[in-house]
Short mmCIF file of C-alpha atoms in Angstrom, two decimals:
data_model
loop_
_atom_site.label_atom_id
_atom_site.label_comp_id
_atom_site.label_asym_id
_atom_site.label_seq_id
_atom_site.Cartn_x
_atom_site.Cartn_y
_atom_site.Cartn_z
CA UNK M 13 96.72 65.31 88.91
CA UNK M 14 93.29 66.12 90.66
CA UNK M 15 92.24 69.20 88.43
CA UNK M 16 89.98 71.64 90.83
CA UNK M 17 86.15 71.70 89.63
CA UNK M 18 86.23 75.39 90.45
CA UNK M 19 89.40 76.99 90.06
CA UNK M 20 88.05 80.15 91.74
CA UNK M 21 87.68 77.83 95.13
CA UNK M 22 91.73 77.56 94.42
CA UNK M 23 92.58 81.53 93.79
CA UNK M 24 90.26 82.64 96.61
CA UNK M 25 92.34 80.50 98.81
CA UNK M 26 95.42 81.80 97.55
CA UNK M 27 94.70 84.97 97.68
CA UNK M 28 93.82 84.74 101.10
CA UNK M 29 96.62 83.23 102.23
CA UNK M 30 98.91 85.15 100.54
CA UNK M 31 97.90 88.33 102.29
CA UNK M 32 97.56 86.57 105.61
CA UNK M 33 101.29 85.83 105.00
CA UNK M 34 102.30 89.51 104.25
CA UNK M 35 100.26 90.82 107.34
CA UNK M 36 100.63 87.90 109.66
CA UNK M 37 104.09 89.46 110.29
CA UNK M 38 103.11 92.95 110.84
CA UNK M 39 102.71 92.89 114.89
CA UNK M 40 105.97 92.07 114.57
CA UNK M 41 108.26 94.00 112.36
CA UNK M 42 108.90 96.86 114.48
CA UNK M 43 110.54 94.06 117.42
CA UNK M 44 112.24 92.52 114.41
CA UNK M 45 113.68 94.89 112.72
CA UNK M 46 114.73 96.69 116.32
CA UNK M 47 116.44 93.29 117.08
CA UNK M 48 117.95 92.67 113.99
CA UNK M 49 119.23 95.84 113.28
CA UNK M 50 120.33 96.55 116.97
CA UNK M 51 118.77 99.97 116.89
CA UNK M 52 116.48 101.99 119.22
CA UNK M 53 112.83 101.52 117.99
CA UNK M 54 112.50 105.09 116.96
CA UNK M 55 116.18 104.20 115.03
CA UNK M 56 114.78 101.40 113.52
CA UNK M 57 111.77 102.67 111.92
CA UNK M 58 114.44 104.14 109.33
CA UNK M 59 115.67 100.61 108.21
CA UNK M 60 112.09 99.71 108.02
CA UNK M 61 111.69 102.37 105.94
CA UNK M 62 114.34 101.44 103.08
CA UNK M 63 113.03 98.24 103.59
CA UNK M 64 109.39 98.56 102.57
CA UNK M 65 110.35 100.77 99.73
CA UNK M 66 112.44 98.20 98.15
CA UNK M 67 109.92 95.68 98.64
CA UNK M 68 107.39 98.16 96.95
CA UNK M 69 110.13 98.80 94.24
CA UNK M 70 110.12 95.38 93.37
CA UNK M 71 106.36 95.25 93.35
CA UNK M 72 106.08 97.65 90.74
CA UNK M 73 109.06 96.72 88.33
CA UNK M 74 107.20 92.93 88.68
CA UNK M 75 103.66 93.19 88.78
CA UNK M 76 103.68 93.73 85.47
CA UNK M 77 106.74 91.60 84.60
CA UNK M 78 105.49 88.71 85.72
CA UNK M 79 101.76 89.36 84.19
CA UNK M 80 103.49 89.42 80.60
CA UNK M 81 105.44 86.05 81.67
CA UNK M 82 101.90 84.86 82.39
CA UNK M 83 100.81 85.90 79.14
CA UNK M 84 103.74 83.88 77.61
CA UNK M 85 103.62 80.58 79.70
CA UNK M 86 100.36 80.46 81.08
CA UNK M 87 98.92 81.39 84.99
CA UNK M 88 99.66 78.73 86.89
CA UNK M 89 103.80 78.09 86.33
CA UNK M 90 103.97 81.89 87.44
CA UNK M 91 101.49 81.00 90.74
CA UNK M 92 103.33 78.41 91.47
CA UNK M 93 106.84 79.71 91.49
CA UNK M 94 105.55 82.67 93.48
CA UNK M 95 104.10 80.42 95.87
CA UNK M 96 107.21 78.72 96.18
CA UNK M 97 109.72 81.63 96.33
CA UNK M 98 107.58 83.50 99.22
CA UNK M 99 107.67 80.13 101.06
CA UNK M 100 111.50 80.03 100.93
CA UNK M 101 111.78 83.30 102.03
CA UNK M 102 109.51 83.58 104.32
CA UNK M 103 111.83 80.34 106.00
CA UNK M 104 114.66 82.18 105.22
CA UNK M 105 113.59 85.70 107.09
CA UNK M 106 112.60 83.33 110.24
CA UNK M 107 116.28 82.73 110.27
CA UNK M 108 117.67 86.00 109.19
CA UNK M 109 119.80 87.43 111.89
CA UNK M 110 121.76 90.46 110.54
CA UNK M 111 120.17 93.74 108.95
CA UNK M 112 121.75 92.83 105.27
CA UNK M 113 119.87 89.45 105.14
CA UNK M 114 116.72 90.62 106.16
CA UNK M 115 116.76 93.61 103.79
CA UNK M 116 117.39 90.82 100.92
CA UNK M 117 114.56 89.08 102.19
CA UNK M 118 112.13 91.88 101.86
CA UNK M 119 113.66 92.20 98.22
CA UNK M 120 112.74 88.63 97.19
CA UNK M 121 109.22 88.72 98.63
CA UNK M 122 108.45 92.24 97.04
CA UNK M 123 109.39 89.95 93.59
CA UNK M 124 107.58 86.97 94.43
CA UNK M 125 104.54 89.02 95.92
CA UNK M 126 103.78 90.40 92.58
CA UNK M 127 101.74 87.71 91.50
CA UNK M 128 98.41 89.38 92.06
CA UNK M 129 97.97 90.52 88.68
CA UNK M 130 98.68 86.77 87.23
CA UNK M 131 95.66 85.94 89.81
CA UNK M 132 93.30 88.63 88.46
CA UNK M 133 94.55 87.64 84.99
CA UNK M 134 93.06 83.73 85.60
CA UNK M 135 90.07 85.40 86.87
CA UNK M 136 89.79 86.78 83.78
CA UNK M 137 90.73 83.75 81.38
CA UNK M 138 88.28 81.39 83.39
CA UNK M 139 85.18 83.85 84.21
CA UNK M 140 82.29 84.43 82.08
CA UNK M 141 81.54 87.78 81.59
CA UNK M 142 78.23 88.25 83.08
CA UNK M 143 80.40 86.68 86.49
CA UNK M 144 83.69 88.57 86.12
CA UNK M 145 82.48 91.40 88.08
CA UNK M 146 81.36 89.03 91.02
CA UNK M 147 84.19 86.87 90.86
CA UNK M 148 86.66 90.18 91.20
CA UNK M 149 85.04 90.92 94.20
CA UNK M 150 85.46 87.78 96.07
CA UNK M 151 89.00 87.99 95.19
CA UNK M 152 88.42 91.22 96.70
CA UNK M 153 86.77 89.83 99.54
CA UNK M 154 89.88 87.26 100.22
CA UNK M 155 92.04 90.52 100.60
CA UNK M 156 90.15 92.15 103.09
CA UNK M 157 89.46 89.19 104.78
CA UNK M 158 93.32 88.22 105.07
CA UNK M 159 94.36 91.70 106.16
CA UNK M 160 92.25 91.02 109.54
CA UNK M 161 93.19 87.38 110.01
CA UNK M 162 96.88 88.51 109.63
CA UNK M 163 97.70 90.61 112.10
CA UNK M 164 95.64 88.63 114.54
CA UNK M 165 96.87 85.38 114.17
CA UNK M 166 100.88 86.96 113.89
CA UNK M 167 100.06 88.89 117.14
CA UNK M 168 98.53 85.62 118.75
CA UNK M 169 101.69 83.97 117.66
CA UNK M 170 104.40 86.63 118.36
CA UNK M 171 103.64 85.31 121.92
CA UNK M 172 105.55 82.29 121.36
CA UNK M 173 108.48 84.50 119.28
CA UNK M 174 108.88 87.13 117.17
CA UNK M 175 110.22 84.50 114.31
CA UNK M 176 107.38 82.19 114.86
CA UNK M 177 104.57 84.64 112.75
CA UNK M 178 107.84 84.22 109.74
CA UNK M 179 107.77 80.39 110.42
CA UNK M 180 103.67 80.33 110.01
CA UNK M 181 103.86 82.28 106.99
CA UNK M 182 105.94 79.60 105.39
CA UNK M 183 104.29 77.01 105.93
CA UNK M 184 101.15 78.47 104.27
CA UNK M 185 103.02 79.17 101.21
CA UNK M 186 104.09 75.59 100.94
CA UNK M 187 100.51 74.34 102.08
CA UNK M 188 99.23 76.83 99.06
CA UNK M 189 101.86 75.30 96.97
CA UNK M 190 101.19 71.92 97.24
CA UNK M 191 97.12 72.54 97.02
CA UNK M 192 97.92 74.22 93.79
CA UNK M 193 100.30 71.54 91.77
CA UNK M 194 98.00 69.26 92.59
CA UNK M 195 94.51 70.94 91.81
CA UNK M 196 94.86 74.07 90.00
CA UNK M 197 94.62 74.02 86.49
CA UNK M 198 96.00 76.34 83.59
CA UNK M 199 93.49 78.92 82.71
CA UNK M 200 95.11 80.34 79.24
CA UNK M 201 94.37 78.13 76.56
CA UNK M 202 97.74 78.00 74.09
CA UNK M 203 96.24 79.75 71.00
CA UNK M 204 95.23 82.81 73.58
CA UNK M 205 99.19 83.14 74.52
CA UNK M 206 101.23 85.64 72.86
CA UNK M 207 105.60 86.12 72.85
CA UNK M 208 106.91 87.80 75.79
CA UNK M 209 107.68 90.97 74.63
CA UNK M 210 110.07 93.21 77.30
CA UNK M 211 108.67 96.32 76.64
CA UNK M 212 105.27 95.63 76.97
CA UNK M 213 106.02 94.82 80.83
CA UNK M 214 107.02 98.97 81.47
CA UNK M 215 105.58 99.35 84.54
CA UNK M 216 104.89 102.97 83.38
CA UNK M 217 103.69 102.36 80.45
CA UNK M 218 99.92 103.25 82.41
CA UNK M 219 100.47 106.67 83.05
CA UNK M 220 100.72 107.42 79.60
CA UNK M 221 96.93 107.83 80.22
CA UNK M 222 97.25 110.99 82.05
CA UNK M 223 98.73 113.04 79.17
CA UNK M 224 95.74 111.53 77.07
CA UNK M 225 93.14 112.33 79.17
CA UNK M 226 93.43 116.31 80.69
CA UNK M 227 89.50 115.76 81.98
CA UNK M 228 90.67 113.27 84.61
CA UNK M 229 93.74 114.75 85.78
CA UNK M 230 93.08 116.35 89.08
CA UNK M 231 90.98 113.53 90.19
CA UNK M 232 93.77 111.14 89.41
CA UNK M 233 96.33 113.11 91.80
CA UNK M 234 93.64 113.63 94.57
CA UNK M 235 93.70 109.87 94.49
CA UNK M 236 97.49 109.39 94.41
CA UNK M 237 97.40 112.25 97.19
CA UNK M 238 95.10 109.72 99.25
CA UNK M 239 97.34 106.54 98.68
CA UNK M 240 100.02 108.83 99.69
CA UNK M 241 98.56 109.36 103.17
CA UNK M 242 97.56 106.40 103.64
CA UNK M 243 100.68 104.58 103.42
CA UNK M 244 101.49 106.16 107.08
CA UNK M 245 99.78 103.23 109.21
CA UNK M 246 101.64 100.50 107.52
CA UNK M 247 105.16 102.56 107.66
CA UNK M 248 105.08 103.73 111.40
CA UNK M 249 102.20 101.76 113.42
CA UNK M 250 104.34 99.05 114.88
CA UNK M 251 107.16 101.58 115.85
CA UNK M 252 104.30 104.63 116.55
CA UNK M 253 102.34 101.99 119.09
CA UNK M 254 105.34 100.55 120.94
CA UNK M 255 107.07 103.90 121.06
CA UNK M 256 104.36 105.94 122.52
CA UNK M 257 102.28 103.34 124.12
CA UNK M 258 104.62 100.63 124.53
CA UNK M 259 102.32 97.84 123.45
CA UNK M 260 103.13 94.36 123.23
CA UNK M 261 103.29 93.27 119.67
CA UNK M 262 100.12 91.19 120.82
CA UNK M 263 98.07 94.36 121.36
CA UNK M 264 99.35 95.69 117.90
CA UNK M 265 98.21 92.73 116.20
CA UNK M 266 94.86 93.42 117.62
CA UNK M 267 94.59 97.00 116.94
CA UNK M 268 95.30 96.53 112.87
CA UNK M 269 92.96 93.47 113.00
CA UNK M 270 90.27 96.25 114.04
CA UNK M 271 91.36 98.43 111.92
CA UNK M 272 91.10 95.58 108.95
CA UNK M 273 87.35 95.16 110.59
CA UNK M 274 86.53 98.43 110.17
CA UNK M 275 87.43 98.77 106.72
CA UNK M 276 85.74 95.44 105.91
CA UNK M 277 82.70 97.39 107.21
CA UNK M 278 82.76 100.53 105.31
CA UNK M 279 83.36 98.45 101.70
CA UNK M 280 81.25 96.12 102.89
CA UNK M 281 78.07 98.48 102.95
CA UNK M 282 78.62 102.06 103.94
CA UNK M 283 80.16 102.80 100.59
CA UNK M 284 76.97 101.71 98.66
CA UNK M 285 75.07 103.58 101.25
CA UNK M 286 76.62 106.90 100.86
CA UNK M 287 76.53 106.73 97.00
CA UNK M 288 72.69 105.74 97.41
CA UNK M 289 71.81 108.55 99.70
CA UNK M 290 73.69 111.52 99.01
CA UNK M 291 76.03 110.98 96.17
CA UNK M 292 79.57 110.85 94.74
CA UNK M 293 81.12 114.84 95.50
CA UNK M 294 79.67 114.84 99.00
CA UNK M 295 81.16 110.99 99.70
CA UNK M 296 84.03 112.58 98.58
CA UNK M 297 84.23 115.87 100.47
CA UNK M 298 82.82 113.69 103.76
CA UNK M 299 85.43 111.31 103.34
CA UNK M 300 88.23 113.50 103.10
CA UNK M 301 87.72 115.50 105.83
CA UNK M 302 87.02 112.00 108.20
CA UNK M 303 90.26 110.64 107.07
CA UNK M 304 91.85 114.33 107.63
CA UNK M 305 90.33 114.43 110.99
CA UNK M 306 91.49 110.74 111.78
CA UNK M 307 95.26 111.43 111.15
CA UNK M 308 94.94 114.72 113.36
CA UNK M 309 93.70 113.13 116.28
CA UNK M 310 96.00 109.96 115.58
CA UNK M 311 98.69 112.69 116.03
CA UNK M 312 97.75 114.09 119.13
CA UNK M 313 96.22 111.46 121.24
CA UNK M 314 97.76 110.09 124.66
CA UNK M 315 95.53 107.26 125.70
CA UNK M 316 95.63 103.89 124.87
CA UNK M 317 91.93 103.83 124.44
CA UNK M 318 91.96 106.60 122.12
CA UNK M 319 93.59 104.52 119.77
CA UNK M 320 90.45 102.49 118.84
CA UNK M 321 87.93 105.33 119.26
CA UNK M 322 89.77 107.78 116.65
CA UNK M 323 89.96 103.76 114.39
CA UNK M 324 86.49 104.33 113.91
CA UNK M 325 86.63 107.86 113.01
CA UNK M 326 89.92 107.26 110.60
CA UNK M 327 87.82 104.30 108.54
CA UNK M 328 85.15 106.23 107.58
CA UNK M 329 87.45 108.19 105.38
CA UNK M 330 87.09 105.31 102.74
CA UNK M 331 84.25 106.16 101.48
CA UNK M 332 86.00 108.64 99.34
CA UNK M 333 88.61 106.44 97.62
CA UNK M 334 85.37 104.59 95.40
CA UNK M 335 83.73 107.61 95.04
CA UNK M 336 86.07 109.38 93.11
CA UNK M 337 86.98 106.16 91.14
CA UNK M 338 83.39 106.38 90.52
CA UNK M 339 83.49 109.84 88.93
CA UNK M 340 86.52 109.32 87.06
CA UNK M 341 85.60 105.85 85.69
CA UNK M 342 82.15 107.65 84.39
CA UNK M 343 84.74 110.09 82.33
CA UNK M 344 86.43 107.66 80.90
CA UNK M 345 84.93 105.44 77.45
CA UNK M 346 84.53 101.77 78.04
CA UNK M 347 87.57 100.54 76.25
CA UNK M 348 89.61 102.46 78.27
CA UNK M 349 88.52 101.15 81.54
CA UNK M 350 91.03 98.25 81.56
CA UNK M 351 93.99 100.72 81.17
CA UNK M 352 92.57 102.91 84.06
CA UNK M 353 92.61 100.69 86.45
CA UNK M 354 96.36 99.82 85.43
CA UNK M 355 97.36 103.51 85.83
CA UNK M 356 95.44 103.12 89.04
CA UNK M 357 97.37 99.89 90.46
CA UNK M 358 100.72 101.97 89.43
CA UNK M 359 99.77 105.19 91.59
CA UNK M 360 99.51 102.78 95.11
CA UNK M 361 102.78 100.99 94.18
CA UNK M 362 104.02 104.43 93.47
CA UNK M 363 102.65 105.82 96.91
CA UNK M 364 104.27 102.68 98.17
CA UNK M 365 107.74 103.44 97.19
CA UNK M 366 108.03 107.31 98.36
CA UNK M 367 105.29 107.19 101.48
CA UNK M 368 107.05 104.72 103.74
CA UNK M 369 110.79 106.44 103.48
CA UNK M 370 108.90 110.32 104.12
CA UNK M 371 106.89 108.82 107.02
CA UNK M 372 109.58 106.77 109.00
CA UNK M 373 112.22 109.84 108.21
CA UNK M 374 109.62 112.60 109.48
CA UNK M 375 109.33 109.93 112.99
CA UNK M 376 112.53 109.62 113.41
CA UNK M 377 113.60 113.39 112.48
CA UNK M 378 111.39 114.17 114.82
CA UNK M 379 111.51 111.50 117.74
CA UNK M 380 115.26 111.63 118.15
CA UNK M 381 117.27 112.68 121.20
CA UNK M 382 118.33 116.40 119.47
CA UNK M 383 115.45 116.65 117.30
CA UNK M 384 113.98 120.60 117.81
CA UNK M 385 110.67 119.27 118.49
CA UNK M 386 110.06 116.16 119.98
CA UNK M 387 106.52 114.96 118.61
CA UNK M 388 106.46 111.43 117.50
CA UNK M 389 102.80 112.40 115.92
CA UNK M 390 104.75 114.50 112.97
CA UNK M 391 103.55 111.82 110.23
CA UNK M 392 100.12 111.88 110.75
CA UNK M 393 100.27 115.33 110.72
CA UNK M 394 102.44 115.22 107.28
CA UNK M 395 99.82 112.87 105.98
CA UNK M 396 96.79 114.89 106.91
CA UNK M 397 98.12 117.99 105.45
CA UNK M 398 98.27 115.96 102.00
CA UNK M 399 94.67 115.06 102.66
CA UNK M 400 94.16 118.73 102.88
CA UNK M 401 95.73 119.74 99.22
CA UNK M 402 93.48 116.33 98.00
CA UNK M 403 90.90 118.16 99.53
CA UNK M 404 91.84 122.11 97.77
CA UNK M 405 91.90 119.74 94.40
CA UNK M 406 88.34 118.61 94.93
CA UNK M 407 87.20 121.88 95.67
CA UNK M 408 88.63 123.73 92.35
CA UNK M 409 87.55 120.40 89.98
CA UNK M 410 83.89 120.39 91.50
CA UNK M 411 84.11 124.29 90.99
CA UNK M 412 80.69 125.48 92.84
CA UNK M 413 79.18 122.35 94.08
CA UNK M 414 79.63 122.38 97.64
CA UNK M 415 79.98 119.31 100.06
CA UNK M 416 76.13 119.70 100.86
CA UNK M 417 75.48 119.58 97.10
CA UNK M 418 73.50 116.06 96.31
CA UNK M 419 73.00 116.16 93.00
CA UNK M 420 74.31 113.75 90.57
CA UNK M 421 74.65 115.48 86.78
CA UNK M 422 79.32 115.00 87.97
CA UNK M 423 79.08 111.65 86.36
#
């Protein structure tokens, strides 16, 4: 076996593909799942619903599962069967054709999708620590970069069939597969592995930070409030575009590659910008209220155009994400910092479980032929008003220092 001079070449790679594989069939779930399931698209959007909860579900239960495995047998065993259990079912979804296999599909690539920790782990095992930081962020870099590849390449695609973005995906977990038995090596020396030990892989096990640590409470729910919201453009887009707009699933494979742009954008340098020039609590308070403002006129719009225009206004909301990570990492002691970010991980793959059923519910409750009133705009709404109590949070933790307030002593 070929053994990879830079094993980070290897995870990038993986990485990257991986998450092109999980959006790649975004543009289109909504024609899927309204095929499969035989349903109207605003009927649909429930199954989807169920469906991307129990793939989250499965996330959380074996993120950590599967990072203690790691632990016990070494990184790239647990890689490799991931890579090789999202290929199979990725081949098996492309041939699902009933609403009971394709919801067992979703189940097994929630379980096999968890491997990201396991990846951040080898970063870890094979980084020096003057690099770790840098090598994070190209991993980081790889996800951002796959979530606007993705959707353009499965809307390019979803020309030829809606299976054929399920088909692609495959076949780059099996390329990834074979890349890896053949050049990755194992990162965790055997005297650095420990027993697998069942209770150390609670996946909430990282909240016990919060009843630690009253200084950092608020903060930590206006972040879970903002995960919260912003699980409504994964849970209705597809069905939200093609039901109000009727797009092709092309056109919605463009639209989130934009979107993935203009993320990619503000991370990529606004972020550091606003920090620089006017500091965390008014990044904060300025992202908020662009995210808040976003979802409003997401909800309200009737132009096709509109949909890009209010993109731009919607991204620059994430400035406030890093900035309060920012604040709460500087109230936190550095042997702590590891366990943070756990609880942190747990709060989106919490988000990810109870956002997507609320948000497809409140569509359909609200799109359907008897509903009281009809306004398929009801879950940006929803999410906007939760935007609203992260922003009422803010305001009584930052007690007197208003928006306009640069000054840096928070930290």
């Amino acid at each position: 076996m070929h053994k990879a001079k830079n094993p980070l070449i290897f995870l990038f790679i993986t990485v990257l593909i991986d998450c092109i594989g999980i959006r790649i069939v975004f543009p289109v779930s909504a024609s899927i799942i309204e095929e499969v399931s035989g349903a109207s698209i605003n009927e649909a959007i429930v199954y989807s619903g169920w469906m991307m909860t129990a793939y989250a579900v499965m996330q959380f239960v074996f993120s950590p599962l599967l990072g203690s495995l790691s632990d016990r047998f070494g990184r790239r065993p647990v890689l490799l069967l991931s890579l090789l259990g999202l290929g199979i079912d990725y081949l098996f979804m492309s041939f699902a054709d009933t609403l009971p296999l394709f919801f067992a599909g979703r189940v097994v690539a929630g379980i096999c999708g968890a491997s990201f920790a396991t990846c951040f782990a080898y970063i870890s095992d094979s980084s020096p620590a003057d690099k770790r930081a840098q090598n994070f962020g190209l991993i980081g870099a790889a996800i951002g970069m796959g979530f606007i590849i993705g959707p353009f390449v499965g809307g390019l695609l979803s020309e030829f069939g809606i299976r054929v973005p399920f088909m692609a995906a495959a076949c780059l977990s099996f390329f990834n597969l074979l890349y890896g038995f053949f050049i990755l090596p194992e990162s965790l020396k055997p005297e650095n592995r420990r027993a697998f030990d069942i209770k150390r892989a609670n996946p909430f096990g990282a909240f016990m930070q919060l009843r630690k640590n009253k200084e950092i409470r608020n903060l930590v729910v206006v972040m879970f409030l903002i995960y919260l919201s912003g699980q409504v453009m994964p849970s209705i887009w597809p069905f939200y575009i093609k039901y109000v707009y009727h797009w092709s699933d092309l056109d919605i494979g463009y639209s989130l590659a934009f979107l993935g742009v203009m993320v990619a954008i503000v991370k990529g340098g606004l972020i550091q910008w606003s920090q620089k020039t006017f500091g965390p609590v008014y990044s904060v308070y300025t992202g908020l209220l662009f995210c808040m403002a976003g979802l409003v006129l997401f909800a309200f719009a009737d132009q096709s155009w509109m949909v890009y225009a209010i993109t731009l206004v919607y991204c620059l909301g994430g400035i406030a994400p890093p900035s309060i990570q920012a604040i709460i990492s500087g109230k936190m002691p550095a042997n702590e910092q590891g366990e943070l970010q756990g609880m942190m991980t747990s709060l989106v793959s919490l988000a990810n479980i109870i956002s997507p059923l609320v948000m497809t519910h409140l569509f359909y409750g609200f799109t359907k032929p008897n509903a009281p009133l009809h306004f398929a705009g009801m879950p940006f709404i929803a999410a906007a008003a939760i935007i609203l109590v992260g922003l009422w949070l803010c305001h009584y933790e930052f007690r007197g220092r208003t928006m306009f307030d640069t000054r840096r002593p928070i930290l």
